[in-house]
Coordinates of C-alpha atoms and ligand atoms in Angstrom, one line a residue:
M20 CA 55.1 29.6 -46.2
P21 CA 51.6 28.1 -46.1
E22 CA 50.4 27.5 -42.6
T23 CA 50.6 23.9 -41.2
L24 CA 47.1 23.4 -39.8
I25 CA 47.6 19.9 -38.4
K26 CA 50.9 18.6 -36.9
V27 CA 51.8 15.1 -35.8
D28 CA 54.4 14.0 -33.4
L29 CA 55.5 10.5 -34.5
K30 CA 56.9 9.8 -31.0
E31 CA 53.4 10.3 -29.5
S32 CA 50.3 8.0 -29.8
P33 CA 47.8 9.3 -32.3
Y34 CA 45.2 8.8 -29.6
K35 CA 46.8 11.8 -27.7
N36 CA 46.4 14.1 -30.8
D37 CA 42.9 15.5 -30.9
M38 CA 43.3 16.6 -34.5
I39 CA 43.3 12.9 -35.5
H40 CA 40.3 10.5 -35.8
N41 CA 39.8 7.0 -37.0
R42 CA 36.1 6.7 -37.7
W43 CA 33.7 8.4 -40.2
H44 CA 30.9 10.1 -38.5
P45 CA 29.1 13.5 -39.1
D46 CA 29.6 14.5 -35.5
V47 CA 33.5 14.4 -35.5
P48 CA 34.3 18.0 -34.6
M49 CA 36.1 20.2 -37.1
V50 CA 39.7 20.8 -36.1
A51 CA 40.5 23.7 -38.4
S52 CA 38.7 26.1 -40.6
V53 CA 39.7 27.4 -44.0
K54 CA 38.1 29.5 -46.8
P55 CA 37.7 28.6 -50.5
G56 CA 40.9 29.5 -52.2
D57 CA 43.1 28.8 -49.2
D58 CA 46.2 26.6 -49.4
F59 CA 47.7 25.0 -46.3
I60 CA 49.7 22.0 -45.1
I61 CA 48.4 18.9 -43.2
Q62 CA 50.7 16.4 -41.6
T63 CA 49.6 12.8 -41.2
Y64 CA 50.7 9.6 -39.3
D65 CA 51.1 6.5 -41.3
W66 CA 47.9 4.6 -41.4
T67 CA 48.7 2.4 -38.3
G68 CA 49.7 5.5 -36.3
G69 CA 53.4 4.4 -36.0
Y70 CA 52.7 0.8 -34.9
I71 CA 54.9 -0.7 -37.7
K72 CA 58.6 -0.2 -37.0
N73 CA 61.7 0.1 -39.2
N74 CA 63.2 -3.2 -38.2
D75 CA 63.7 -6.8 -39.4
S76 CA 60.8 -8.5 -37.7
A77 CA 57.3 -9.0 -39.0
D78 CA 55.9 -9.5 -35.5
D79 CA 54.3 -6.0 -35.6
V80 CA 52.5 -6.8 -38.9
R81 CA 51.3 -10.0 -37.4
D82 CA 50.1 -8.4 -34.1
V83 CA 48.7 -5.0 -35.2
D84 CA 45.2 -4.3 -34.0
L85 CA 43.3 -3.5 -37.2
T86 CA 40.4 -2.0 -35.3
T87 CA 42.6 1.1 -34.6
V88 CA 43.1 2.1 -38.2
H89 CA 43.2 4.4 -40.2
F90 CA 44.4 7.4 -38.3
L91 CA 43.2 10.4 -40.3
S92 CA 44.1 14.1 -40.0
G93 CA 41.0 16.3 -39.9
P94 CA 38.2 17.0 -40.3
I95 CA 38.8 20.4 -41.9
E96 CA 35.9 22.9 -42.2
V97 CA 35.7 24.7 -45.6
K98 CA 33.6 27.8 -44.9
G99 CA 30.5 28.1 -47.1
A100 CA 30.5 24.4 -48.1
E101 CA 27.0 22.9 -48.1
P102 CA 25.5 19.5 -48.9
G103 CA 25.3 19.0 -52.7
D104 CA 28.5 21.1 -53.4
L105 CA 31.7 19.7 -54.9
L106 CA 34.8 20.3 -52.8
V107 CA 37.7 20.9 -55.2
V108 CA 41.0 19.7 -53.7
D109 CA 44.3 20.4 -55.4
L110 CA 47.1 18.2 -54.1
L111 CA 49.8 20.8 -54.7
D112 CA 52.6 18.6 -53.2
I113 CA 53.1 15.6 -50.9
G114 CA 56.2 14.4 -49.1
A115 CA 57.6 12.3 -46.3
L116 CA 58.5 13.9 -43.0
P117 CA 62.2 14.7 -42.9
D118 CA 62.8 12.6 -39.7
S119 CA 60.9 9.6 -41.1
L120 CA 62.4 8.8 -44.6
W121 CA 61.2 5.3 -44.8
G122 CA 58.0 3.3 -45.4
F123 CA 56.8 -0.3 -45.0
N124 CA 55.0 -2.9 -47.0
G125 CA 53.7 -6.2 -45.6
F126 CA 51.3 -9.1 -45.8
F127 CA 48.9 -9.6 -43.0
S128 CA 48.4 -13.0 -41.5
K129 CA 45.3 -14.6 -42.9
K130 CA 44.0 -14.6 -39.3
N131 CA 44.5 -10.9 -39.0
G132 CA 43.5 -9.0 -42.1
G133 CA 44.6 -11.2 -44.9
G134 CA 45.1 -9.7 -48.4
F135 CA 44.5 -10.3 -52.1
L136 CA 46.7 -13.4 -52.2
T137 CA 46.2 -14.5 -48.6
E138 CA 45.6 -18.1 -49.6
H139 CA 49.1 -18.1 -51.0
F140 CA 50.7 -15.9 -48.4
P141 CA 48.9 -16.8 -45.1
L142 CA 51.6 -15.5 -42.7
A143 CA 52.8 -12.1 -41.8
Q144 CA 55.8 -10.7 -43.7
K145 CA 57.3 -7.3 -44.0
S146 CA 59.7 -5.2 -46.2
I147 CA 61.1 -1.8 -45.3
W148 CA 61.7 0.7 -48.1
D149 CA 64.1 3.6 -47.7
I150 CA 63.0 6.9 -49.3
K151 CA 65.9 8.6 -51.0
G152 CA 64.6 11.8 -52.5
M153 CA 62.1 10.8 -55.2
F154 CA 63.4 7.1 -55.3
T155 CA 62.9 4.1 -53.1
E156 CA 64.7 0.8 -52.5
S157 CA 64.6 -2.0 -49.9
R158 CA 67.2 -4.0 -48.0
H159 CA 64.6 -6.8 -48.1
V160 CA 63.9 -6.8 -51.8
P161 CA 67.2 -6.3 -53.8
G162 CA 67.5 -5.6 -57.5
V163 CA 64.7 -3.0 -57.8
K164 CA 64.6 0.8 -57.4
Y165 CA 61.9 3.1 -58.6
A166 CA 60.5 6.6 -58.5
G167 CA 57.7 7.3 -56.1
L168 CA 54.2 8.1 -57.3
I169 CA 53.3 9.6 -53.9
H170 CA 49.6 9.8 -53.0
P171 CA 47.1 9.7 -50.1
G172 CA 45.5 6.3 -49.9
L173 CA 42.6 7.8 -48.0
I174 CA 40.9 11.2 -48.5
G175 CA 37.3 12.3 -48.4
C176 CA 34.6 14.3 -46.7
L177 CA 32.4 13.4 -43.7
P178 CA 29.2 11.5 -44.4
D179 CA 25.9 12.9 -43.1
Q180 CA 23.8 10.8 -40.7
K181 CA 21.6 9.3 -43.5
M182 CA 24.6 8.2 -45.5
L183 CA 26.4 6.8 -42.4
D184 CA 23.3 4.8 -41.5
T185 CA 23.1 3.4 -45.1
W186 CA 26.8 2.3 -44.9
N187 CA 26.4 0.6 -41.5
K188 CA 23.2 -1.2 -42.5
R189 CA 24.5 -2.6 -45.8
E190 CA 27.8 -3.7 -44.3
V191 CA 26.4 -5.2 -41.1
D192 CA 23.8 -7.0 -43.2
F193 CA 26.6 -8.3 -45.5
I194 CA 28.6 -9.6 -42.6
A195 CA 25.5 -11.5 -41.4
T196 CA 25.6 -13.5 -44.6
N197 CA 28.8 -15.3 -43.3
P198 CA 29.6 -14.0 -39.8
T199 CA 32.4 -16.4 -39.1
R200 CA 34.4 -15.9 -42.3
V201 CA 38.2 -15.4 -41.9
P202 CA 39.1 -12.8 -43.0
P203 CA 35.7 -11.1 -42.4
L204 CA 33.5 -9.9 -45.2
A205 CA 33.5 -6.4 -43.8
N206 CA 34.2 -4.5 -40.5
A207 CA 31.4 -3.3 -38.3
P208 CA 31.6 -0.3 -35.9
F209 CA 33.9 -1.1 -33.0
P210 CA 33.6 1.3 -30.1
S211 CA 36.6 0.4 -27.9
T212 CA 39.3 1.6 -30.2
A213 CA 37.5 4.5 -31.8
H214 CA 39.3 7.9 -31.8
A215 CA 36.7 10.7 -32.1
G216 CA 39.1 13.6 -32.3
K217 CA 38.0 16.6 -30.2
A218 CA 34.7 15.0 -29.3
T219 CA 33.8 14.5 -25.6
G220 CA 31.0 13.0 -23.5
D221 CA 27.9 11.8 -25.3
V222 CA 29.0 12.9 -28.7
K223 CA 32.2 10.9 -28.3
S224 CA 30.2 7.8 -27.2
K225 CA 27.8 8.2 -30.2
I226 CA 30.8 8.4 -32.7
A227 CA 32.4 5.4 -31.1
A228 CA 29.1 3.4 -31.3
E229 CA 28.1 4.3 -34.8
G230 CA 31.3 5.5 -36.6
A231 CA 32.0 3.7 -39.8
R232 CA 35.3 2.0 -40.1
T233 CA 37.7 3.5 -42.5
V234 CA 38.7 0.4 -44.4
P235 CA 36.5 0.4 -47.5
P236 CA 36.2 3.1 -50.2
R237 CA 32.7 4.4 -50.2
E238 CA 30.5 7.0 -52.0
H239 CA 32.6 9.9 -50.5
G240 CA 35.9 8.5 -51.7
G241 CA 37.7 7.4 -48.5
N242 CA 40.1 4.6 -48.7
C243 CA 40.3 4.3 -52.5
D244 CA 44.0 3.6 -52.7
I245 CA 44.3 5.0 -56.1
K246 CA 48.0 5.4 -57.0
D247 CA 47.2 8.1 -59.6
L248 CA 45.8 10.4 -57.0
S249 CA 49.3 11.8 -56.8
R250 CA 50.8 15.3 -56.3
G251 CA 49.4 17.6 -58.9
S252 CA 46.0 15.9 -59.0
K253 CA 42.8 17.9 -58.7
I254 CA 39.9 16.0 -57.0
Y255 CA 36.2 16.8 -56.8
F256 CA 34.6 15.5 -53.7
P257 CA 30.9 15.3 -52.9
V258 CA 29.9 17.3 -49.9
Y259 CA 27.3 15.9 -47.4
V260 CA 27.6 18.1 -44.3
P261 CA 27.9 21.9 -43.8
G262 CA 31.7 22.7 -43.9
A263 CA 32.5 19.5 -45.8
G264 CA 34.8 18.1 -43.2
L265 CA 37.8 17.0 -45.3
S266 CA 40.0 14.3 -43.7
M267 CA 43.0 12.5 -45.1
G268 CA 45.8 10.0 -44.3
D269 CA 47.3 6.7 -45.2
L270 CA 50.1 8.3 -47.4
H271 CA 51.8 6.0 -49.8
F272 CA 55.2 6.7 -51.3
S273 CA 54.4 4.2 -54.1
Q274 CA 51.8 1.5 -54.9
G275 CA 50.9 -0.9 -57.6
D276 CA 47.3 -0.9 -58.9
G277 CA 45.1 -2.8 -56.5
E278 CA 47.3 -2.3 -53.5
I279 CA 47.3 -6.1 -53.5
T280 CA 49.4 -6.7 -50.4
F281 CA 46.8 -4.8 -48.2
C282 CA 49.6 -3.8 -45.7
G283 CA 49.8 -2.1 -48.1
A284 CA 51.7 0.1 -50.5
I285 CA 54.9 1.7 -49.3
E286 CA 53.1 3.1 -46.2
M287 CA 54.5 6.3 -44.6
A288 CA 53.9 9.3 -42.4
G289 CA 54.1 12.6 -44.2
W290 CA 52.6 15.9 -45.2
L291 CA 50.3 17.3 -47.9
H292 CA 50.2 20.8 -49.3
I293 CA 46.6 21.3 -50.5
K294 CA 44.3 24.0 -51.8
V295 CA 40.5 23.9 -51.6
D296 CA 37.7 25.5 -53.5
L297 CA 34.0 24.9 -54.0
I298 CA 31.6 24.3 -56.9
K299 CA 28.2 25.3 -55.5
G300 CA 25.6 22.7 -56.3
G301 CA 28.2 20.7 -58.2
M302 CA 26.9 17.2 -57.4
A303 CA 23.7 17.8 -59.3
K304 CA 25.2 20.0 -62.0
Y305 CA 27.6 17.3 -63.0
G306 CA 25.7 14.2 -61.8
V307 CA 28.5 13.3 -59.4
K308 CA 27.9 10.4 -57.0
N309 CA 31.5 9.3 -56.3
P310 CA 34.6 11.6 -56.5
I311 CA 36.1 12.4 -59.9
F312 CA 39.6 13.6 -60.4
R313 CA 42.3 14.8 -62.9
P314 CA 45.6 13.1 -62.5
S315 CA 49.0 14.7 -62.0
P316 CA 50.9 16.1 -64.9
I317 CA 54.1 14.4 -63.5
T318 CA 54.3 10.6 -63.2
P319 CA 57.3 8.2 -63.3
N320 CA 58.2 8.0 -66.9
Y321 CA 58.4 4.2 -67.4
Q322 CA 58.1 3.3 -71.1
N323 CA 58.4 -0.4 -71.2
Y324 CA 56.3 -3.0 -69.6
L325 CA 56.2 -6.8 -69.5
I326 CA 52.4 -7.5 -69.3
F327 CA 50.9 -10.6 -67.7
E328 CA 47.5 -11.9 -68.6
G329 CA 45.1 -13.6 -66.3
I330 CA 41.7 -15.1 -67.0
S331 CA 38.7 -16.0 -64.7
V332 CA 39.8 -19.6 -64.2
D333 CA 41.0 -20.1 -60.6
E334 CA 44.0 -22.0 -59.2
Q335 CA 41.9 -25.2 -59.0
G336 CA 40.9 -24.9 -62.7
Q337 CA 37.3 -23.8 -61.7
Q338 CA 35.5 -21.7 -64.2
H339 CA 34.2 -18.3 -63.0
Y340 CA 31.8 -16.1 -65.1
L341 CA 33.5 -12.9 -66.2
D342 CA 35.0 -12.5 -62.7
V343 CA 37.7 -9.7 -62.8
H344 CA 38.8 -10.4 -59.3
V345 CA 39.7 -14.0 -60.2
A346 CA 41.3 -12.9 -63.4
Y347 CA 43.5 -10.2 -61.8
R348 CA 44.6 -12.7 -59.1
Q349 CA 45.8 -15.0 -61.9
A350 CA 47.7 -12.2 -63.6
C351 CA 49.4 -11.4 -60.3
L352 CA 50.2 -15.1 -59.6
N353 CA 51.6 -15.4 -63.2
A354 CA 53.9 -12.4 -62.6
I355 CA 55.1 -13.8 -59.2
E356 CA 55.9 -17.2 -60.7
Y357 CA 57.8 -15.5 -63.5
L358 CA 59.9 -13.3 -61.2
T359 CA 61.0 -16.3 -59.1
K360 CA 62.9 -17.5 -62.2
F361 CA 65.3 -14.6 -61.6
G362 CA 65.9 -15.6 -58.0
Y363 CA 63.3 -13.7 -56.1
S364 CA 61.3 -15.4 -53.4
K365 CA 57.6 -15.4 -54.0
A366 CA 57.2 -13.0 -51.1
Q367 CA 59.7 -10.5 -52.7
A368 CA 57.9 -10.8 -56.0
Y369 CA 54.5 -10.1 -54.3
S370 CA 56.0 -7.1 -52.5
I371 CA 57.3 -5.7 -55.8
L372 CA 53.8 -6.0 -57.3
G373 CA 52.3 -4.3 -54.3
T374 CA 54.7 -1.4 -54.2
A375 CA 56.1 -0.6 -57.6
P376 CA 54.1 1.6 -60.1
V377 CA 52.5 -1.6 -61.6
Q378 CA 49.4 -1.0 -63.7
G379 CA 46.4 -3.2 -63.5
H380 CA 43.9 -3.2 -66.4
I381 CA 40.5 -4.7 -66.9
S382 CA 41.1 -5.8 -70.5
G383 CA 38.0 -7.7 -71.4
V384 CA 34.7 -8.3 -69.6
V385 CA 32.4 -9.5 -72.4
D386 CA 34.0 -12.7 -73.8
I387 CA 32.0 -15.3 -72.0
P388 CA 32.9 -17.1 -69.8
N389 CA 36.4 -15.5 -69.2
A390 CA 37.2 -12.0 -68.0
C391 CA 40.7 -11.0 -68.9
A392 CA 42.8 -8.8 -66.6
T393 CA 46.3 -7.6 -67.3
L394 CA 49.2 -6.6 -65.0
Y395 CA 51.7 -4.2 -66.5
L396 CA 55.1 -4.6 -64.8
P397 CA 57.6 -1.8 -65.7
T398 CA 60.8 -3.5 -66.8
E399 CA 63.0 -0.4 -66.1
I400 CA 62.7 -0.7 -62.3
F401 CA 64.9 -3.8 -62.3
D402 CA 68.7 -3.7 -62.2
F403 CA 68.7 -6.4 -64.8
D404 CA 66.9 -7.5 -68.0
I405 CA 63.7 -9.4 -67.1
M406 CA 62.5 -10.0 -70.7
P407 CA 62.3 -13.6 -71.9
S408 CA 65.1 -14.7 -74.2
A409 CA 66.3 -17.9 -75.9
A410 CA 69.1 -18.1 -73.3
G411 CA 66.6 -18.5 -70.5
P412 CA 66.4 -16.5 -67.2
I413 CA 69.5 -15.8 -65.2
K414 CA 69.3 -15.9 -61.4
H415 CA 70.3 -12.3 -60.7
I416 CA 69.0 -12.4 -57.1
K417 CA 71.3 -14.8 -55.2
G418 CA 69.2 -15.5 -52.2
G419 CA 70.2 -15.1 -48.6
V420 CA 68.2 -11.9 -48.3
D421 CA 64.4 -12.2 -47.9
M422 CA 61.5 -10.5 -46.2
P423 CA 61.2 -11.3 -42.5
L424 CA 58.3 -13.7 -41.7
S425 CA 56.5 -14.1 -38.4
P426 CA 54.5 -17.4 -37.9
D427 CA 51.1 -17.1 -36.2
K428 CA 51.3 -17.4 -32.4
Ligands
ZN504 ZN1 47.8 2.5 -47.2

């Protein structure tokens, strides 16, 4: 059995576990040390550290303190790693913890986090998904069941001080362009809820004051939320500090491209079996600035999709110039509207797009003035036929079951 280097106790606060941290900073102390070629197991909390519960209320999604996230396991020192190397990470396997075979998906209140469609779904809602072997289904979203494409939403190496300073400057400057926006443009360092792992004293204070928040993906990878970074993938991470400092968390049982609901995919606690290796000087040798990866040889084998198009004309009919964000939003809204014809609430349809192995594609970015984005919805995940027909849609979902909603306080 490979050794479990980091363990989590889901009954205990992640703040009490000194092998967990929730900020990116070069001074976060390494919690374990491995050699190139080693394989080992890392356990992780879910991204909120257990705040979201398996129940039928969305109050926790409404009330969660988003300055506490994400709780990451690490950093792990890889002996011999130096700035400029590539850290090669094989995701040999990933799973849920046997005493926690469930995950959550939700929409944050617009006043606390928001999401891709927050103008359409401004209030907190939640769905719970049961994990049954390689499949998942939800008591809050009937009529669908799918195979998991399990992956870490967040994985990467520690930044060096120069890179950290660059992140903080550009994001704080960006916030200053519209400091009162709701939701905010970005998240600045926030000392009071920082978890600096094993750091103490002045080092701990420095990490709390300067540590970059874990929300965005950045040059090192981080919170990329790529559904295809699943078990069997091989990832090449840029190394910035001696020992690399690999950290990970935010496991997802399944997710659609874009993680559009933000809270988020099917979020879960779990474990990763990983192997590490090094390519010395690999960043310059291969011209790598952001991580690159090879996907898994095993993915859910869905063959048929119903594909929704969206263009860069917004809900008010306003023209946008080749804007793929607007176009993908329209593709998602078109899919949601379509699914309501089969009896789903809009919330249930949104949750399916956020959690199922839905593909998002940038289909065209040159045909002025409209970008075209497409959303691929696998038809085989439904218990019934969702294809259009001359007979018209049948309301297979009878209502009475919906995702719990919690109004703002
Ligand atoms: Zn996540």
